[in-house]
Short mmCIF file of C-alpha atoms and ligand atoms in Angstrom, two decimals:
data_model
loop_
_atom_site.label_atom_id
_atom_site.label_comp_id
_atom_site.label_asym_id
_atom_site.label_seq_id
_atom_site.Cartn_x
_atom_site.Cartn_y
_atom_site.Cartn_z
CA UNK A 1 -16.58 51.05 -5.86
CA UNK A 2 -17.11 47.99 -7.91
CA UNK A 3 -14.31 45.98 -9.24
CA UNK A 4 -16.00 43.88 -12.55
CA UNK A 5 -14.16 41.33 -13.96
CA UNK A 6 -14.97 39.18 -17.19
CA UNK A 7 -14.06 35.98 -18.42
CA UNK A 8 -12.82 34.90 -21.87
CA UNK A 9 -16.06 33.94 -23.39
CA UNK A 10 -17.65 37.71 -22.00
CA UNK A 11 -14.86 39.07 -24.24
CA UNK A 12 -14.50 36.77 -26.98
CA UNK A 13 -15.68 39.15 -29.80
CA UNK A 14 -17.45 42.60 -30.71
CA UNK A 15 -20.93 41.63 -29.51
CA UNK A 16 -19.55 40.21 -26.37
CA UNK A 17 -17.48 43.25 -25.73
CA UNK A 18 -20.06 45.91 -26.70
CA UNK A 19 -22.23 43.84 -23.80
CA UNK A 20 -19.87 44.04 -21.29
CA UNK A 21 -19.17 47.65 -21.97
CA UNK A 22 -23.12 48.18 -21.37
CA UNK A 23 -22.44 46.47 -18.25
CA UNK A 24 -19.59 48.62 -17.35
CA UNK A 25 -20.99 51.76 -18.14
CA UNK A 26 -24.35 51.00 -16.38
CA UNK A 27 -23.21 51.46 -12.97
CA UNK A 28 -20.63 54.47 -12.35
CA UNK A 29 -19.51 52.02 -9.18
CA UNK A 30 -18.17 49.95 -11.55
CA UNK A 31 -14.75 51.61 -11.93
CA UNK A 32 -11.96 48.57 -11.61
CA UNK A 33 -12.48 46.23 -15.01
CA UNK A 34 -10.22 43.07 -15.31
CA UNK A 35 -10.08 41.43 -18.58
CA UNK A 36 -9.16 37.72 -19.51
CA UNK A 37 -8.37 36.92 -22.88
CA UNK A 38 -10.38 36.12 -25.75
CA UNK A 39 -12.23 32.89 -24.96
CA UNK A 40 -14.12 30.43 -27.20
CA UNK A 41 -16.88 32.06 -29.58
CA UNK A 42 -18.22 28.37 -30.70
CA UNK A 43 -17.72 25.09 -28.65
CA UNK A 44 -14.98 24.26 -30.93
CA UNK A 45 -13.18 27.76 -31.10
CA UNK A 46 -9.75 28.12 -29.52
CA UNK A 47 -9.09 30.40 -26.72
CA UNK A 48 -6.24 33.25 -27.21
CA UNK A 49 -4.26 31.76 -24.30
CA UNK A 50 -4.09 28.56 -26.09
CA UNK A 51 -3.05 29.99 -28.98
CA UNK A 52 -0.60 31.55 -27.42
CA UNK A 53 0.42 28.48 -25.59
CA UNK A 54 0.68 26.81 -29.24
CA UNK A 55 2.77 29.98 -30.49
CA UNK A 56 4.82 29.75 -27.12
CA UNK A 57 5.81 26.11 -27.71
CA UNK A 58 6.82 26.86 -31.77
CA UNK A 59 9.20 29.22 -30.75
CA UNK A 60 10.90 27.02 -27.87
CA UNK A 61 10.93 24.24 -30.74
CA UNK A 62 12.34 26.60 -33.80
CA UNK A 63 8.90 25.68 -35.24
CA UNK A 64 7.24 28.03 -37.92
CA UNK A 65 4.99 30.11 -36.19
CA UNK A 66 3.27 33.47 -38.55
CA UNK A 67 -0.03 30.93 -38.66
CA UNK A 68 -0.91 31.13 -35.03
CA UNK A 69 0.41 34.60 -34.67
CA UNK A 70 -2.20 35.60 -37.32
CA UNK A 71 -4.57 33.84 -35.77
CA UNK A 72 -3.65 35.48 -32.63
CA UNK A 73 -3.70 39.20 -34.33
CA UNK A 74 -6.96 38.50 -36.22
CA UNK A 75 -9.33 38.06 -33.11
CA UNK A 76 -8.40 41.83 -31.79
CA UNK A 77 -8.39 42.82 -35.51
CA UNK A 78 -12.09 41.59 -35.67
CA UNK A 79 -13.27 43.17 -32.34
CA UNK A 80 -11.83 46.46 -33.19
CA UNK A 81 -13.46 46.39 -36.20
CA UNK A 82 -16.34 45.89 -34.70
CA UNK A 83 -16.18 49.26 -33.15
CA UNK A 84 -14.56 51.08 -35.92
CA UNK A 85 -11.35 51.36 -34.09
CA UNK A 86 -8.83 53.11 -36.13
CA UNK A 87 -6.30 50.72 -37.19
CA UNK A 88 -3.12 52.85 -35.67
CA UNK A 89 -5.03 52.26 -32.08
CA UNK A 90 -3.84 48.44 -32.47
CA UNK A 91 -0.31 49.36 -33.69
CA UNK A 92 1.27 48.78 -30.13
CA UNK A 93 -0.80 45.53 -29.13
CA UNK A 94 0.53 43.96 -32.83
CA UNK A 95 3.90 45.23 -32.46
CA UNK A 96 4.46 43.60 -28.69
CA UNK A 97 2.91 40.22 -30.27
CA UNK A 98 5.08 40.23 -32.85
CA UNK A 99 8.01 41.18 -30.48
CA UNK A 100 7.44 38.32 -28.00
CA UNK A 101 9.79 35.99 -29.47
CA UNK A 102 12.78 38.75 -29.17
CA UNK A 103 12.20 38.69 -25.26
CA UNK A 104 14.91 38.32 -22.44
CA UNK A 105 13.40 35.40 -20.38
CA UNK A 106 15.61 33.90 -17.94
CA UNK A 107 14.43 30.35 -19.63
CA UNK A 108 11.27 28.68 -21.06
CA UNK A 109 8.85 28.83 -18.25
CA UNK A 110 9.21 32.20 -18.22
CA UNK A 111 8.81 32.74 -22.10
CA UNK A 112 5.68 30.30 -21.77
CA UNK A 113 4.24 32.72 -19.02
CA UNK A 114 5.21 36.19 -20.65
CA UNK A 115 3.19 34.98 -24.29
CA UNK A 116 0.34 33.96 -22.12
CA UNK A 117 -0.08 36.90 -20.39
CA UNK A 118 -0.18 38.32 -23.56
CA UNK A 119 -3.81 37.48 -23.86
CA UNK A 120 -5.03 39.32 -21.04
CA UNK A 121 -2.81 42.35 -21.58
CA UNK A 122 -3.91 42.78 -25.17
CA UNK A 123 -7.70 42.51 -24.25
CA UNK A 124 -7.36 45.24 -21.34
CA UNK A 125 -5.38 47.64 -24.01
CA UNK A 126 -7.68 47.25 -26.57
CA UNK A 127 -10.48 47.05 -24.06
CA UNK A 128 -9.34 50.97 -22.89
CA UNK A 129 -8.90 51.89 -26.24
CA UNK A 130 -12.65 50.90 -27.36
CA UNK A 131 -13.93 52.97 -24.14
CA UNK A 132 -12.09 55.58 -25.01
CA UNK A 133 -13.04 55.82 -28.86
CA UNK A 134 -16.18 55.68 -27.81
CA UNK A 135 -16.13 58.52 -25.47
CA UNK A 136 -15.30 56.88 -22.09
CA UNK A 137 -12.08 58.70 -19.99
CA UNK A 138 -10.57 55.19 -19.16
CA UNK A 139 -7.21 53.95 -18.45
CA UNK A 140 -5.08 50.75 -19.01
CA UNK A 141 -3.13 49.92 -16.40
CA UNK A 142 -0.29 47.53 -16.29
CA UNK A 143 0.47 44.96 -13.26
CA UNK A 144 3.62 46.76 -12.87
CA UNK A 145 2.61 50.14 -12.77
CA UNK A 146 -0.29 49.02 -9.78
CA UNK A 147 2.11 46.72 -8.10
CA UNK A 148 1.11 43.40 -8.38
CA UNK A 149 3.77 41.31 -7.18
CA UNK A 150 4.18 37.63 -7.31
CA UNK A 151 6.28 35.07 -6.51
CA UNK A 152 6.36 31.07 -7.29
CA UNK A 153 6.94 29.08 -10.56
CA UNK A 154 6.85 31.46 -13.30
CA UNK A 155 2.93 29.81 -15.11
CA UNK A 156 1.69 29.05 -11.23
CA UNK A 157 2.28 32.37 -9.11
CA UNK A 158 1.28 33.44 -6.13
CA UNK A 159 0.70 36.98 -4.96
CA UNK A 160 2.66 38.43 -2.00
CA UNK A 161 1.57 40.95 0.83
CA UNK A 162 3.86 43.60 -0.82
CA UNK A 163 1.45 44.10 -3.33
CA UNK A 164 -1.48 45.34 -1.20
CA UNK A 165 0.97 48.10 0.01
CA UNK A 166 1.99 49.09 -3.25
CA UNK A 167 -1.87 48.88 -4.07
CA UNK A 168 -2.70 51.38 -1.25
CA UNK A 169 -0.51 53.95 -3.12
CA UNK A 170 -1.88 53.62 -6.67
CA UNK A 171 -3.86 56.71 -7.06
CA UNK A 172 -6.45 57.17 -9.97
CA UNK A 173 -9.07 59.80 -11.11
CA UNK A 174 -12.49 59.06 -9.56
CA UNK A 175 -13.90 60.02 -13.13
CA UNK A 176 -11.57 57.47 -14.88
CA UNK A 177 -12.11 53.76 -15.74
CA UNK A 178 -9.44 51.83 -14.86
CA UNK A 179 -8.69 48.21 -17.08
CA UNK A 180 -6.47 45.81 -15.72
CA UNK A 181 -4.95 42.85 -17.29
CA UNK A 182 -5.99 39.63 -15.27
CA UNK A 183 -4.08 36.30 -14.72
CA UNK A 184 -0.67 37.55 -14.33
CA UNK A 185 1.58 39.56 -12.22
CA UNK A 186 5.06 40.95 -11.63
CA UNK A 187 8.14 38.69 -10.01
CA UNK A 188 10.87 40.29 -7.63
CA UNK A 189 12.95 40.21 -10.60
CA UNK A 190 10.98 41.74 -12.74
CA UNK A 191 9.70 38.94 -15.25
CA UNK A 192 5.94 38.18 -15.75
CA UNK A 193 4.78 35.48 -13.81
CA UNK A 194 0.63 34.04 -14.69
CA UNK A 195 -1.28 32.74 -12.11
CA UNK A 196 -2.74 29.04 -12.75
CA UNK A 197 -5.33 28.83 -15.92
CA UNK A 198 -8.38 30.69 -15.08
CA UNK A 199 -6.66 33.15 -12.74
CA UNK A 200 -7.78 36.54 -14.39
CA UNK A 201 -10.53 35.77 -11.26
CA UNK A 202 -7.34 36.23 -8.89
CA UNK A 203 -6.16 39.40 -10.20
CA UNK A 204 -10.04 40.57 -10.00
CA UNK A 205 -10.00 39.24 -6.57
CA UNK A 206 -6.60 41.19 -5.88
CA UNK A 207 -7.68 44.14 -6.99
CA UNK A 208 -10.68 43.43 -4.89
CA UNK A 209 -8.93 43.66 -1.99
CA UNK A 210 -6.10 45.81 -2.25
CA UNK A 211 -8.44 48.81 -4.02
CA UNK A 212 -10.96 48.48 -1.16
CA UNK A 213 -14.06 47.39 -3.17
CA UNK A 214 -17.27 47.10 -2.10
CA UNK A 215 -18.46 44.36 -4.31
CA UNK A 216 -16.20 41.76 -6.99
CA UNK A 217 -18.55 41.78 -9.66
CA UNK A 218 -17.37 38.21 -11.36
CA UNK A 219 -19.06 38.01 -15.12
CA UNK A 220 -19.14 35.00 -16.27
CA UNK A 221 -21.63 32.45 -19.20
CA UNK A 222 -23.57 31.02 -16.38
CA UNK A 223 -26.84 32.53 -14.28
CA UNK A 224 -25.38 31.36 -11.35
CA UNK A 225 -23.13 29.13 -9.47
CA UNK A 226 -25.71 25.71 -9.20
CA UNK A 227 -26.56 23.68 -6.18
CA UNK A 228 -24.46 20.30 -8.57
CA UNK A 229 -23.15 20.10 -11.59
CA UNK A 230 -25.47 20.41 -14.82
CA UNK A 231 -23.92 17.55 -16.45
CA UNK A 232 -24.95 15.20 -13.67
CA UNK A 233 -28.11 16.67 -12.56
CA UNK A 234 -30.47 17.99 -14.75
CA UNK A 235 -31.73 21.68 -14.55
CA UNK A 236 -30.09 21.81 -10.67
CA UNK A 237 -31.21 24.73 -8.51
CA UNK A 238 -28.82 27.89 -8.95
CA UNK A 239 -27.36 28.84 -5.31
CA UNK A 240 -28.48 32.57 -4.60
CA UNK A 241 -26.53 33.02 -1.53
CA UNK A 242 -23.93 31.10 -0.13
CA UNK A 243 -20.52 31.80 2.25
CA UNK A 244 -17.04 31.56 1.15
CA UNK A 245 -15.94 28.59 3.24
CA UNK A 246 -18.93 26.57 1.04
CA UNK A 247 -17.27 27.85 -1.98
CA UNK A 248 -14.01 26.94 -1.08
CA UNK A 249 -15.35 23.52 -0.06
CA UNK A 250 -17.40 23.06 -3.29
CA UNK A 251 -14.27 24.47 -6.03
CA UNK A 252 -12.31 21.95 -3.98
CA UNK A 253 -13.61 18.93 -5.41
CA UNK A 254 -14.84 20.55 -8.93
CA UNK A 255 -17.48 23.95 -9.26
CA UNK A 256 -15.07 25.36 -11.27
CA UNK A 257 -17.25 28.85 -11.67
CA UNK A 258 -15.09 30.91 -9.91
CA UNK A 259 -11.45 29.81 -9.61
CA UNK A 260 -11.00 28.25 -5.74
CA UNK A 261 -7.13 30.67 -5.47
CA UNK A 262 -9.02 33.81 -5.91
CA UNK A 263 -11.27 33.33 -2.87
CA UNK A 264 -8.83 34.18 -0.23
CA UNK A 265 -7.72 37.87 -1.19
CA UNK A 266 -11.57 38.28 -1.38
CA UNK A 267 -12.12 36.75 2.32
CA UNK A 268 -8.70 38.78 3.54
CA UNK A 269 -10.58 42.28 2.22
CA UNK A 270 -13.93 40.90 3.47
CA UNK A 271 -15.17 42.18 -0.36
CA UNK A 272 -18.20 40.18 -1.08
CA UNK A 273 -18.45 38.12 -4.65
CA UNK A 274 -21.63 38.06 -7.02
CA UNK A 275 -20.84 35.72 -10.22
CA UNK A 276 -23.46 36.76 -12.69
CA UNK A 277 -24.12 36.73 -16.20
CA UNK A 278 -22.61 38.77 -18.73
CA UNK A 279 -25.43 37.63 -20.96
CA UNK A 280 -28.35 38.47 -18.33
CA UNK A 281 -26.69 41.07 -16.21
CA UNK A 282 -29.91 42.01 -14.59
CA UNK A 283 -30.24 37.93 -12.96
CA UNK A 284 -28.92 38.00 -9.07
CA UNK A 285 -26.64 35.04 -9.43
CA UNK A 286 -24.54 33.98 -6.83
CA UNK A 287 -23.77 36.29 -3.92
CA UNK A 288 -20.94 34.62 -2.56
CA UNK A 289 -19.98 36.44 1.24
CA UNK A 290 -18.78 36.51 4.66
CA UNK A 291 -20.25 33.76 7.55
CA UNK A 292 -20.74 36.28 10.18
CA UNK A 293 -24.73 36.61 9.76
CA UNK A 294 -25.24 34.30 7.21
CA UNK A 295 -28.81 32.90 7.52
CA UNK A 296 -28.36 29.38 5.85
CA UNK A 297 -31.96 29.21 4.18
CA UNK A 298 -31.14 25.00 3.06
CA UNK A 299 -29.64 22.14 5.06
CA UNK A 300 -27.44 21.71 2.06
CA UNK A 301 -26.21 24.40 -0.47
CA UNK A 302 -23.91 21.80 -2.70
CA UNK A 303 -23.42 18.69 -3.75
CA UNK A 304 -20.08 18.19 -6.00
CA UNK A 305 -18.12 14.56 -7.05
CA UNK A 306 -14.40 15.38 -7.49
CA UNK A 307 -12.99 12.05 -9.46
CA UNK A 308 -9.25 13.03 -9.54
CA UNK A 309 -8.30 11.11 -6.78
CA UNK A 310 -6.53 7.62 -5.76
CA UNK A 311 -5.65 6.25 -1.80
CA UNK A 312 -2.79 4.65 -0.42
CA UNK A 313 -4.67 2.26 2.34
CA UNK A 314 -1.97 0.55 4.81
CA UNK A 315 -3.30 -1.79 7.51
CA UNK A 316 -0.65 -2.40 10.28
CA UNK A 317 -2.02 -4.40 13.76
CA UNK A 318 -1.62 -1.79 16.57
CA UNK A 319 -0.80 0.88 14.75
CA UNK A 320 -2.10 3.20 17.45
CA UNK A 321 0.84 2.37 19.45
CA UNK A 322 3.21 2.99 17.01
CA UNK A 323 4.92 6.25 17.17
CA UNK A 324 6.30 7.79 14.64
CA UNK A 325 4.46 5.74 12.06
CA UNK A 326 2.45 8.23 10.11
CA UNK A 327 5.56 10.97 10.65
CA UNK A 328 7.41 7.94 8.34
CA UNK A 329 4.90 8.19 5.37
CA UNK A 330 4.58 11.77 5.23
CA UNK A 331 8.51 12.26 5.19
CA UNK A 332 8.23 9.98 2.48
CA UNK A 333 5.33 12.29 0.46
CA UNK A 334 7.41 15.53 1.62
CA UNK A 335 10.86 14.06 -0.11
CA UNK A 336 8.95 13.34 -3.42
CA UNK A 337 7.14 16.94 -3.37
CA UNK A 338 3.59 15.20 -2.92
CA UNK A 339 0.71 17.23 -0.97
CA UNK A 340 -1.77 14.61 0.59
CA UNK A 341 -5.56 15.68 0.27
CA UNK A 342 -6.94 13.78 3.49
CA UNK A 343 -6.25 10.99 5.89
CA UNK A 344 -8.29 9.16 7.72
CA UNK A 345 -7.59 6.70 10.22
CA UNK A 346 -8.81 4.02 12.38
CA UNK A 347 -7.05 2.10 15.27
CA UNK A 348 -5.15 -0.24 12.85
CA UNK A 349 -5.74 1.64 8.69
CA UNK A 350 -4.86 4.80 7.58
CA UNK A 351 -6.00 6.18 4.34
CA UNK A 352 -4.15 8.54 2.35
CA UNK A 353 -5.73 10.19 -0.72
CA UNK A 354 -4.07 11.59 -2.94
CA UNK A 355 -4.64 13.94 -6.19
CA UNK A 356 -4.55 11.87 -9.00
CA UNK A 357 -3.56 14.70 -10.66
CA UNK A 358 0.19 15.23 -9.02
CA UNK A 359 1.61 11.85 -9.25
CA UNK A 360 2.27 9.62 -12.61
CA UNK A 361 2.52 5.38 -11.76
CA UNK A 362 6.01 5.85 -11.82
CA UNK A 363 6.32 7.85 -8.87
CA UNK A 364 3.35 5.64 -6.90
CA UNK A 365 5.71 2.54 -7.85
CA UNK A 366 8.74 3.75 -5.89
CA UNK A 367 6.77 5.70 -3.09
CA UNK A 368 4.90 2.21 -2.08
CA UNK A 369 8.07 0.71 -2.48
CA UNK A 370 9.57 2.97 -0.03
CA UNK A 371 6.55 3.35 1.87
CA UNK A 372 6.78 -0.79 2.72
CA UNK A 373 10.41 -0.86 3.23
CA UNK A 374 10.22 1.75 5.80
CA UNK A 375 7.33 1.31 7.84
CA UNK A 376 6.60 -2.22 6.91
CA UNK A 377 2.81 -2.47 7.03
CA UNK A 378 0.83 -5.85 7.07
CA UNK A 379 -1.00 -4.46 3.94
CA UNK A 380 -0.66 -2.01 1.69
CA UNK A 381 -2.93 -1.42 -1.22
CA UNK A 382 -2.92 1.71 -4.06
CA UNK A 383 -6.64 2.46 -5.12
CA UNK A 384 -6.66 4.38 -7.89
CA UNK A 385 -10.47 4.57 -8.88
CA UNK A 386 -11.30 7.34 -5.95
CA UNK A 387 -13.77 9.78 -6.46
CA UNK A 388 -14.57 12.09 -3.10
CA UNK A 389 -18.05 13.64 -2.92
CA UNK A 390 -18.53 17.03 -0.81
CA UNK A 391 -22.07 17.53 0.96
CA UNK A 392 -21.54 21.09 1.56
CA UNK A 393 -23.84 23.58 3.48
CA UNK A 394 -23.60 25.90 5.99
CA UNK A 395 -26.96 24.28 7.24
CA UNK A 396 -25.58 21.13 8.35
CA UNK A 397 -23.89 22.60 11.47
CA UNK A 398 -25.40 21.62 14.26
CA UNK A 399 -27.94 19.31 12.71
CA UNK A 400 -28.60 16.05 14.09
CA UNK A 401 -28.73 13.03 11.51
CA UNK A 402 -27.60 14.42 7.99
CA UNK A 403 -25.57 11.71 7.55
CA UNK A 404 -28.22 9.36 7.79
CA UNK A 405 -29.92 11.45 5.45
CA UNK A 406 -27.05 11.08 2.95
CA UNK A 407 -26.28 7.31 3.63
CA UNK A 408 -29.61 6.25 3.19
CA UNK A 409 -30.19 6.90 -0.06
CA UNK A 410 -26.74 6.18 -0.98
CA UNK A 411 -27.51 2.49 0.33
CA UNK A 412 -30.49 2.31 -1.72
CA UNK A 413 -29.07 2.87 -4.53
CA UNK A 414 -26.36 0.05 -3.69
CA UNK A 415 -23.38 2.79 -3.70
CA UNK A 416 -20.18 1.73 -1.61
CA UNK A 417 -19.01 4.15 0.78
CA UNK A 418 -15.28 3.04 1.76
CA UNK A 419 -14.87 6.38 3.68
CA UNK A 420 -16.75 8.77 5.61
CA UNK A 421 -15.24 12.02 6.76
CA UNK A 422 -16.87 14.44 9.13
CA UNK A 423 -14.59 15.59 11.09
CA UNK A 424 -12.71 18.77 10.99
CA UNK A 425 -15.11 20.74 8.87
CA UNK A 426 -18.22 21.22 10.68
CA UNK A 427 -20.14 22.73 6.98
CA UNK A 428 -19.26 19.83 4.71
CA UNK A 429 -19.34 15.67 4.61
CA UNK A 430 -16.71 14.15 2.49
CA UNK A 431 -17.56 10.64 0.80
CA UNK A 432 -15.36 8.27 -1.05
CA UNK A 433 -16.77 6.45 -3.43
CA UNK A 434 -15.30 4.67 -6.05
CA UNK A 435 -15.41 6.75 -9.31
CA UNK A 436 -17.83 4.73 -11.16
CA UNK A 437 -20.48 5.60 -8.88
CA UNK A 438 -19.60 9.29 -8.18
CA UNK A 439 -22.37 10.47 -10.46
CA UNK A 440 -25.14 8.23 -9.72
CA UNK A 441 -23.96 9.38 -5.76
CA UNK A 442 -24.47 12.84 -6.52
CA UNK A 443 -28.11 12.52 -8.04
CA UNK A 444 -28.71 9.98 -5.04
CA UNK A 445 -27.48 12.85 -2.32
CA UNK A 446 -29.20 15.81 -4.60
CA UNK A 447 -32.68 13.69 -4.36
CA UNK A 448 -32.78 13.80 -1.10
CA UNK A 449 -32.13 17.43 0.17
CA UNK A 450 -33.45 19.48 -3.13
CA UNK A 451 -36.15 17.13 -4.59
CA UNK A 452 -39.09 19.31 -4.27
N1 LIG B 501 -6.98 33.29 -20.10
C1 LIG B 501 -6.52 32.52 -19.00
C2 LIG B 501 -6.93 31.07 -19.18
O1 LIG B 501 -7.55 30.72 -20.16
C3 LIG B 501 -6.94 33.06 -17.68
C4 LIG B 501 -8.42 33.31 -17.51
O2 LIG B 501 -9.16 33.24 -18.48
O3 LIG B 501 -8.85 33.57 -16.39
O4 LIG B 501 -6.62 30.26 -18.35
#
C-alpha cells in the first residue's frame, strides 16, 4: 500500500485536482491520500491557509470578515464546479467555514490553529466527494476518527506514540480510498492542534508509518529534490537517490522540498519517500530511503547555504581549564528558552550559533549582558551576518581529502571560512561563512564535485 500525499499547489484548482486524481487512480496501491489546502494557482495567488490565517486574525480583532470568507468558499466552489459537483455536496464544508467563528477554543492560538486546519480538512472532504461523484468508493477520514494525537503549542504540534496504537486499530475496506486531512491533529483535550506550515508532509509521513506503507508517495511542483538550490545554481542536477540522514542534513540548513519534521515517522516505519511531480508523475524524482545498503553513486549528493544564523564568539585565556564554563552559558540559553544550533570550540574560543530566527536584538542585548557578567570572558563578540553551508553526501565517509577539495576552491574565490565543522557527522561538512558570500560559496563548492 501506497500512502500519496499532495501539496497545495497539486490541489490548487480543477485541473490540478482532476491530475492528481489520475494519479490516484493509476495505481490501486495508492490507497492512503493526504490533502493540503489549496495552494497558489499564479505566483501572486494566495494560499487557503493564509486566507484563513487573515480570516483567523479578523475575528480575534472584531474585524469585518464575509470578504475573505468568500474568498475562502469560492476556491472549493470553483473546483467543484469543475467536476459538476452538485452544489448540496459542499453544504457541510460551507456550513463548518461559516461556523468557525462560533467555536469553543480555549483561547486564540487555538482558534488560529482550528481555522487553519480548515484548509486541509475542506480539501480532503471535497477531495472524497469528487472521487466519489465520479464513481470512486472513497472515504474521508477525520484525524480524530484515525487517532492522530498531538501534543505541543496549539499552531506547532507534535505527534505522540499513542497515535500509532490507535493507528494499528483503524480498520478500512481494502476496496476503499481513504482521504485524510494533512497538517493537523488531535490534542489530549480534544482541540485541533496544526503542525508547523508545510506539515500536511507530517501527517503523510504519519500515516506512513502507523498504516504500514510500503512507499510515501510525496507530490509535489518540482521533478525532484536538486543537488543545490535553483536560485543559486543554475539548472543543478536533480538527486535520484539519496538516504534520510542527507535529507535531514540538507532541510536543515534550507531544501525545503519535503518538510525536515516529517522525516522521522518515515525513518521510525522504515517507509521509503519518493517526492515526484504531480505535473510529470511518470519522472523518478527523488527516492529518499534507508542507509543500510545504500550505494552512494557521488562523493557529494548536496550542497545547501542556510543564512538564518548569527554566533556568540567568547575568547577566555585557558578556558580549557575552566570547569563549568560552557555549563554557565547554556544555563543562560536554557533560562531564556533558546536552542543553540552548534558549538565549536578551541582551547581558548567557543562559538555558539544561533538561529537567527528565535531571538529578536532585545533578547541578544540582555543574554550577552548576562553572558559577561557571569562568566566574564576576555572577549565577547555577537556576529550576526552567519550563513552555515552543508556539504552533504553519504560519499564523503571515509574519503580522504574532501575538505581540501571544498577549501580550495573556496580560497580561490577569496571566501572567508571563520569555521569548519567536521566532527560529529561523518556524511556532512558544515562551513560558516559570512552571509554575503553564502551564494557565491555554494556555486564555488557545486563546481567542484558536479561540474561535468
Ligand atoms: N497548508 C499548510 C501550509 O500552507 C500545510 C501544508 O501545505 O503542508 O503551511
Amino acid at each position: 500500500m501506497k500512502v500519496v500525499k499532495f501539496g497545495g499547489s497539486s490541489l490548487a484548482d480543477g485541473e490540478t485536482f482532476a491530475q492528481a486524481i489520475k494519479i490516484i487512480t493509476a495505481d490501486p496501491e495508492r490507497r492512503v491520500i493526504v490533502t493540503s489546502a489549496p495552494g497558489k494557482r499564479t505566483p501572486d495567488d494566495i494560499k487557503v491557509t493564509d486566507l484563513l490565517i487573515e480570516y483567523a486574525h479578523r475575528v480575534i480583532n472584531k474585524q469585518p470578515y464575509d470578504d475573505v470568507l468568500t474568498q475562502i468558499i469560492s476556491r472549493y466552489q470553483a473546483i467543484a464546479k469543475y467536476f459538476n459537483l452538485p452544489a448540496e455536496k459542499l453544504t457541510d464544508l460551507i456550513q463548518r467555514l461559516h461556523d468557525l467563528p462560533a467555536g469553543k477554543y480555549p483561547n486564540n492560538h487555538y482558534l488560529m490553529a482550528a481555522f487553519k486546519a480548515h484548509g486541509e480538512r475542506s480539501n480532503a472532504m471535497l477531495m472524497a466527494a469528487v472521487l466519489n461523484h465520479l464513481g470512486y468508493e472513497a472515504r474521508f477520514v477525520t484525524p480524530t476518527e484515525a487517532g492522530i494525537r498531538v501534543t505541543g503549542t496549539p499552531n506547532n504540534a507534535n505527534v505522540i506514540p499513542e497515535t500509532y496504537s490507535l493507528l494499528d486499530h483503524f480498520t478500512a475496506k481494502q476496496s476503499e480510498l481513504l482521504v485524510f486531512p494533512g497538517f493537523y491533529g488531535i490534542t489530549l483535550a480534544g482541540h485541533i492542534a496544526t503542525f508547523s506550515r508545510g506539515g500536511s508532509d507530517i501527517t503523510g509521513a504519519i500515516l506512513a508509518r502507523g498504516l504500514h506503507a510500503d512507499l510515501y508517495e510525496n507530490f509535489t511542483d518540482v521533478d525532484a529534490i536538486y543537488s543545490a538550490n535553483p536560485n543559486v545554481i543554475d539548472d543543478p542536477e536533480p538527486i535520484t537517490k539519496m538516504t534520510y540522514r542527507e535529507m535531514r542534513e540538507l532541510s536543515y540548513a534550507g531544501f525545503s522540498v519535503f518538510h525536515d519534521e516529517a522525516l522521522i515517522p518515515a525513518i521510525q516505519g522504515n517507509v521509503p519517500i519518493n517526492v515526484k511531480n504531480t505535473q510529470h508523475p511518470e519522472k523518478p524524482g527523488t527516492l529518499i530511503v534507508p542507509d543500510k545498503n545504500f550505494q552512494p553513486r557521488d562523493i557529494v549528493t548536496g550542497i545547501v547555504s542556510g543564512k538564518h544564523f548569527a554566533a556568540l564568539y567568547l575568547h577566555k585565556y585557558l578556558l580549557n581549564k575552566q570547569i563549568g564554563f560552557t555549563l554557565r552559558i547554556l544555563q543562560i540559553l536554557a533560562k531564556h528558552g533558546i536552542s543553540y544550533e552548534h558549538m565549536p570550540s578551541g582551547i581558548d574560543d567557543i562559538t555558539i550559533i544561533l538561529d537567527r530566527d528565535q531571538i529578536n536584538d532585545q533578547l541578544i542585548d540582555e543574554v550577552s549582558n548576562e553572558i559577561q557578567e557571569t562568566v566574564n570572558p576576555d572577549h565577547l563578540e555577537w556576529i550576526d551576518n552567519y550563513a552555515i553551508t552543508m556539504v552533504v553526501g553519504e560519499g564523503m565517509r571515509n574519503r580522504v581529502g574532501v575538505i581540501n577539495d571544498i577549501l580550495e576552491p573556496l580560497a580561490k574565490n577569496h571566501i572567508a571560512v571563520p569555521m569548519i565543522n567536521q566532527g560529529a557527522s561523518r556524511i556532512s561538512i558544515m562551513i560558516g561563512t559570512f552571509d554575503k558570500d553564502a551564494d557565491n560559496a555554494v556555486r564555488a563548492i557545486y563546481h567542484r564535485f558536479f561540474a561535468n
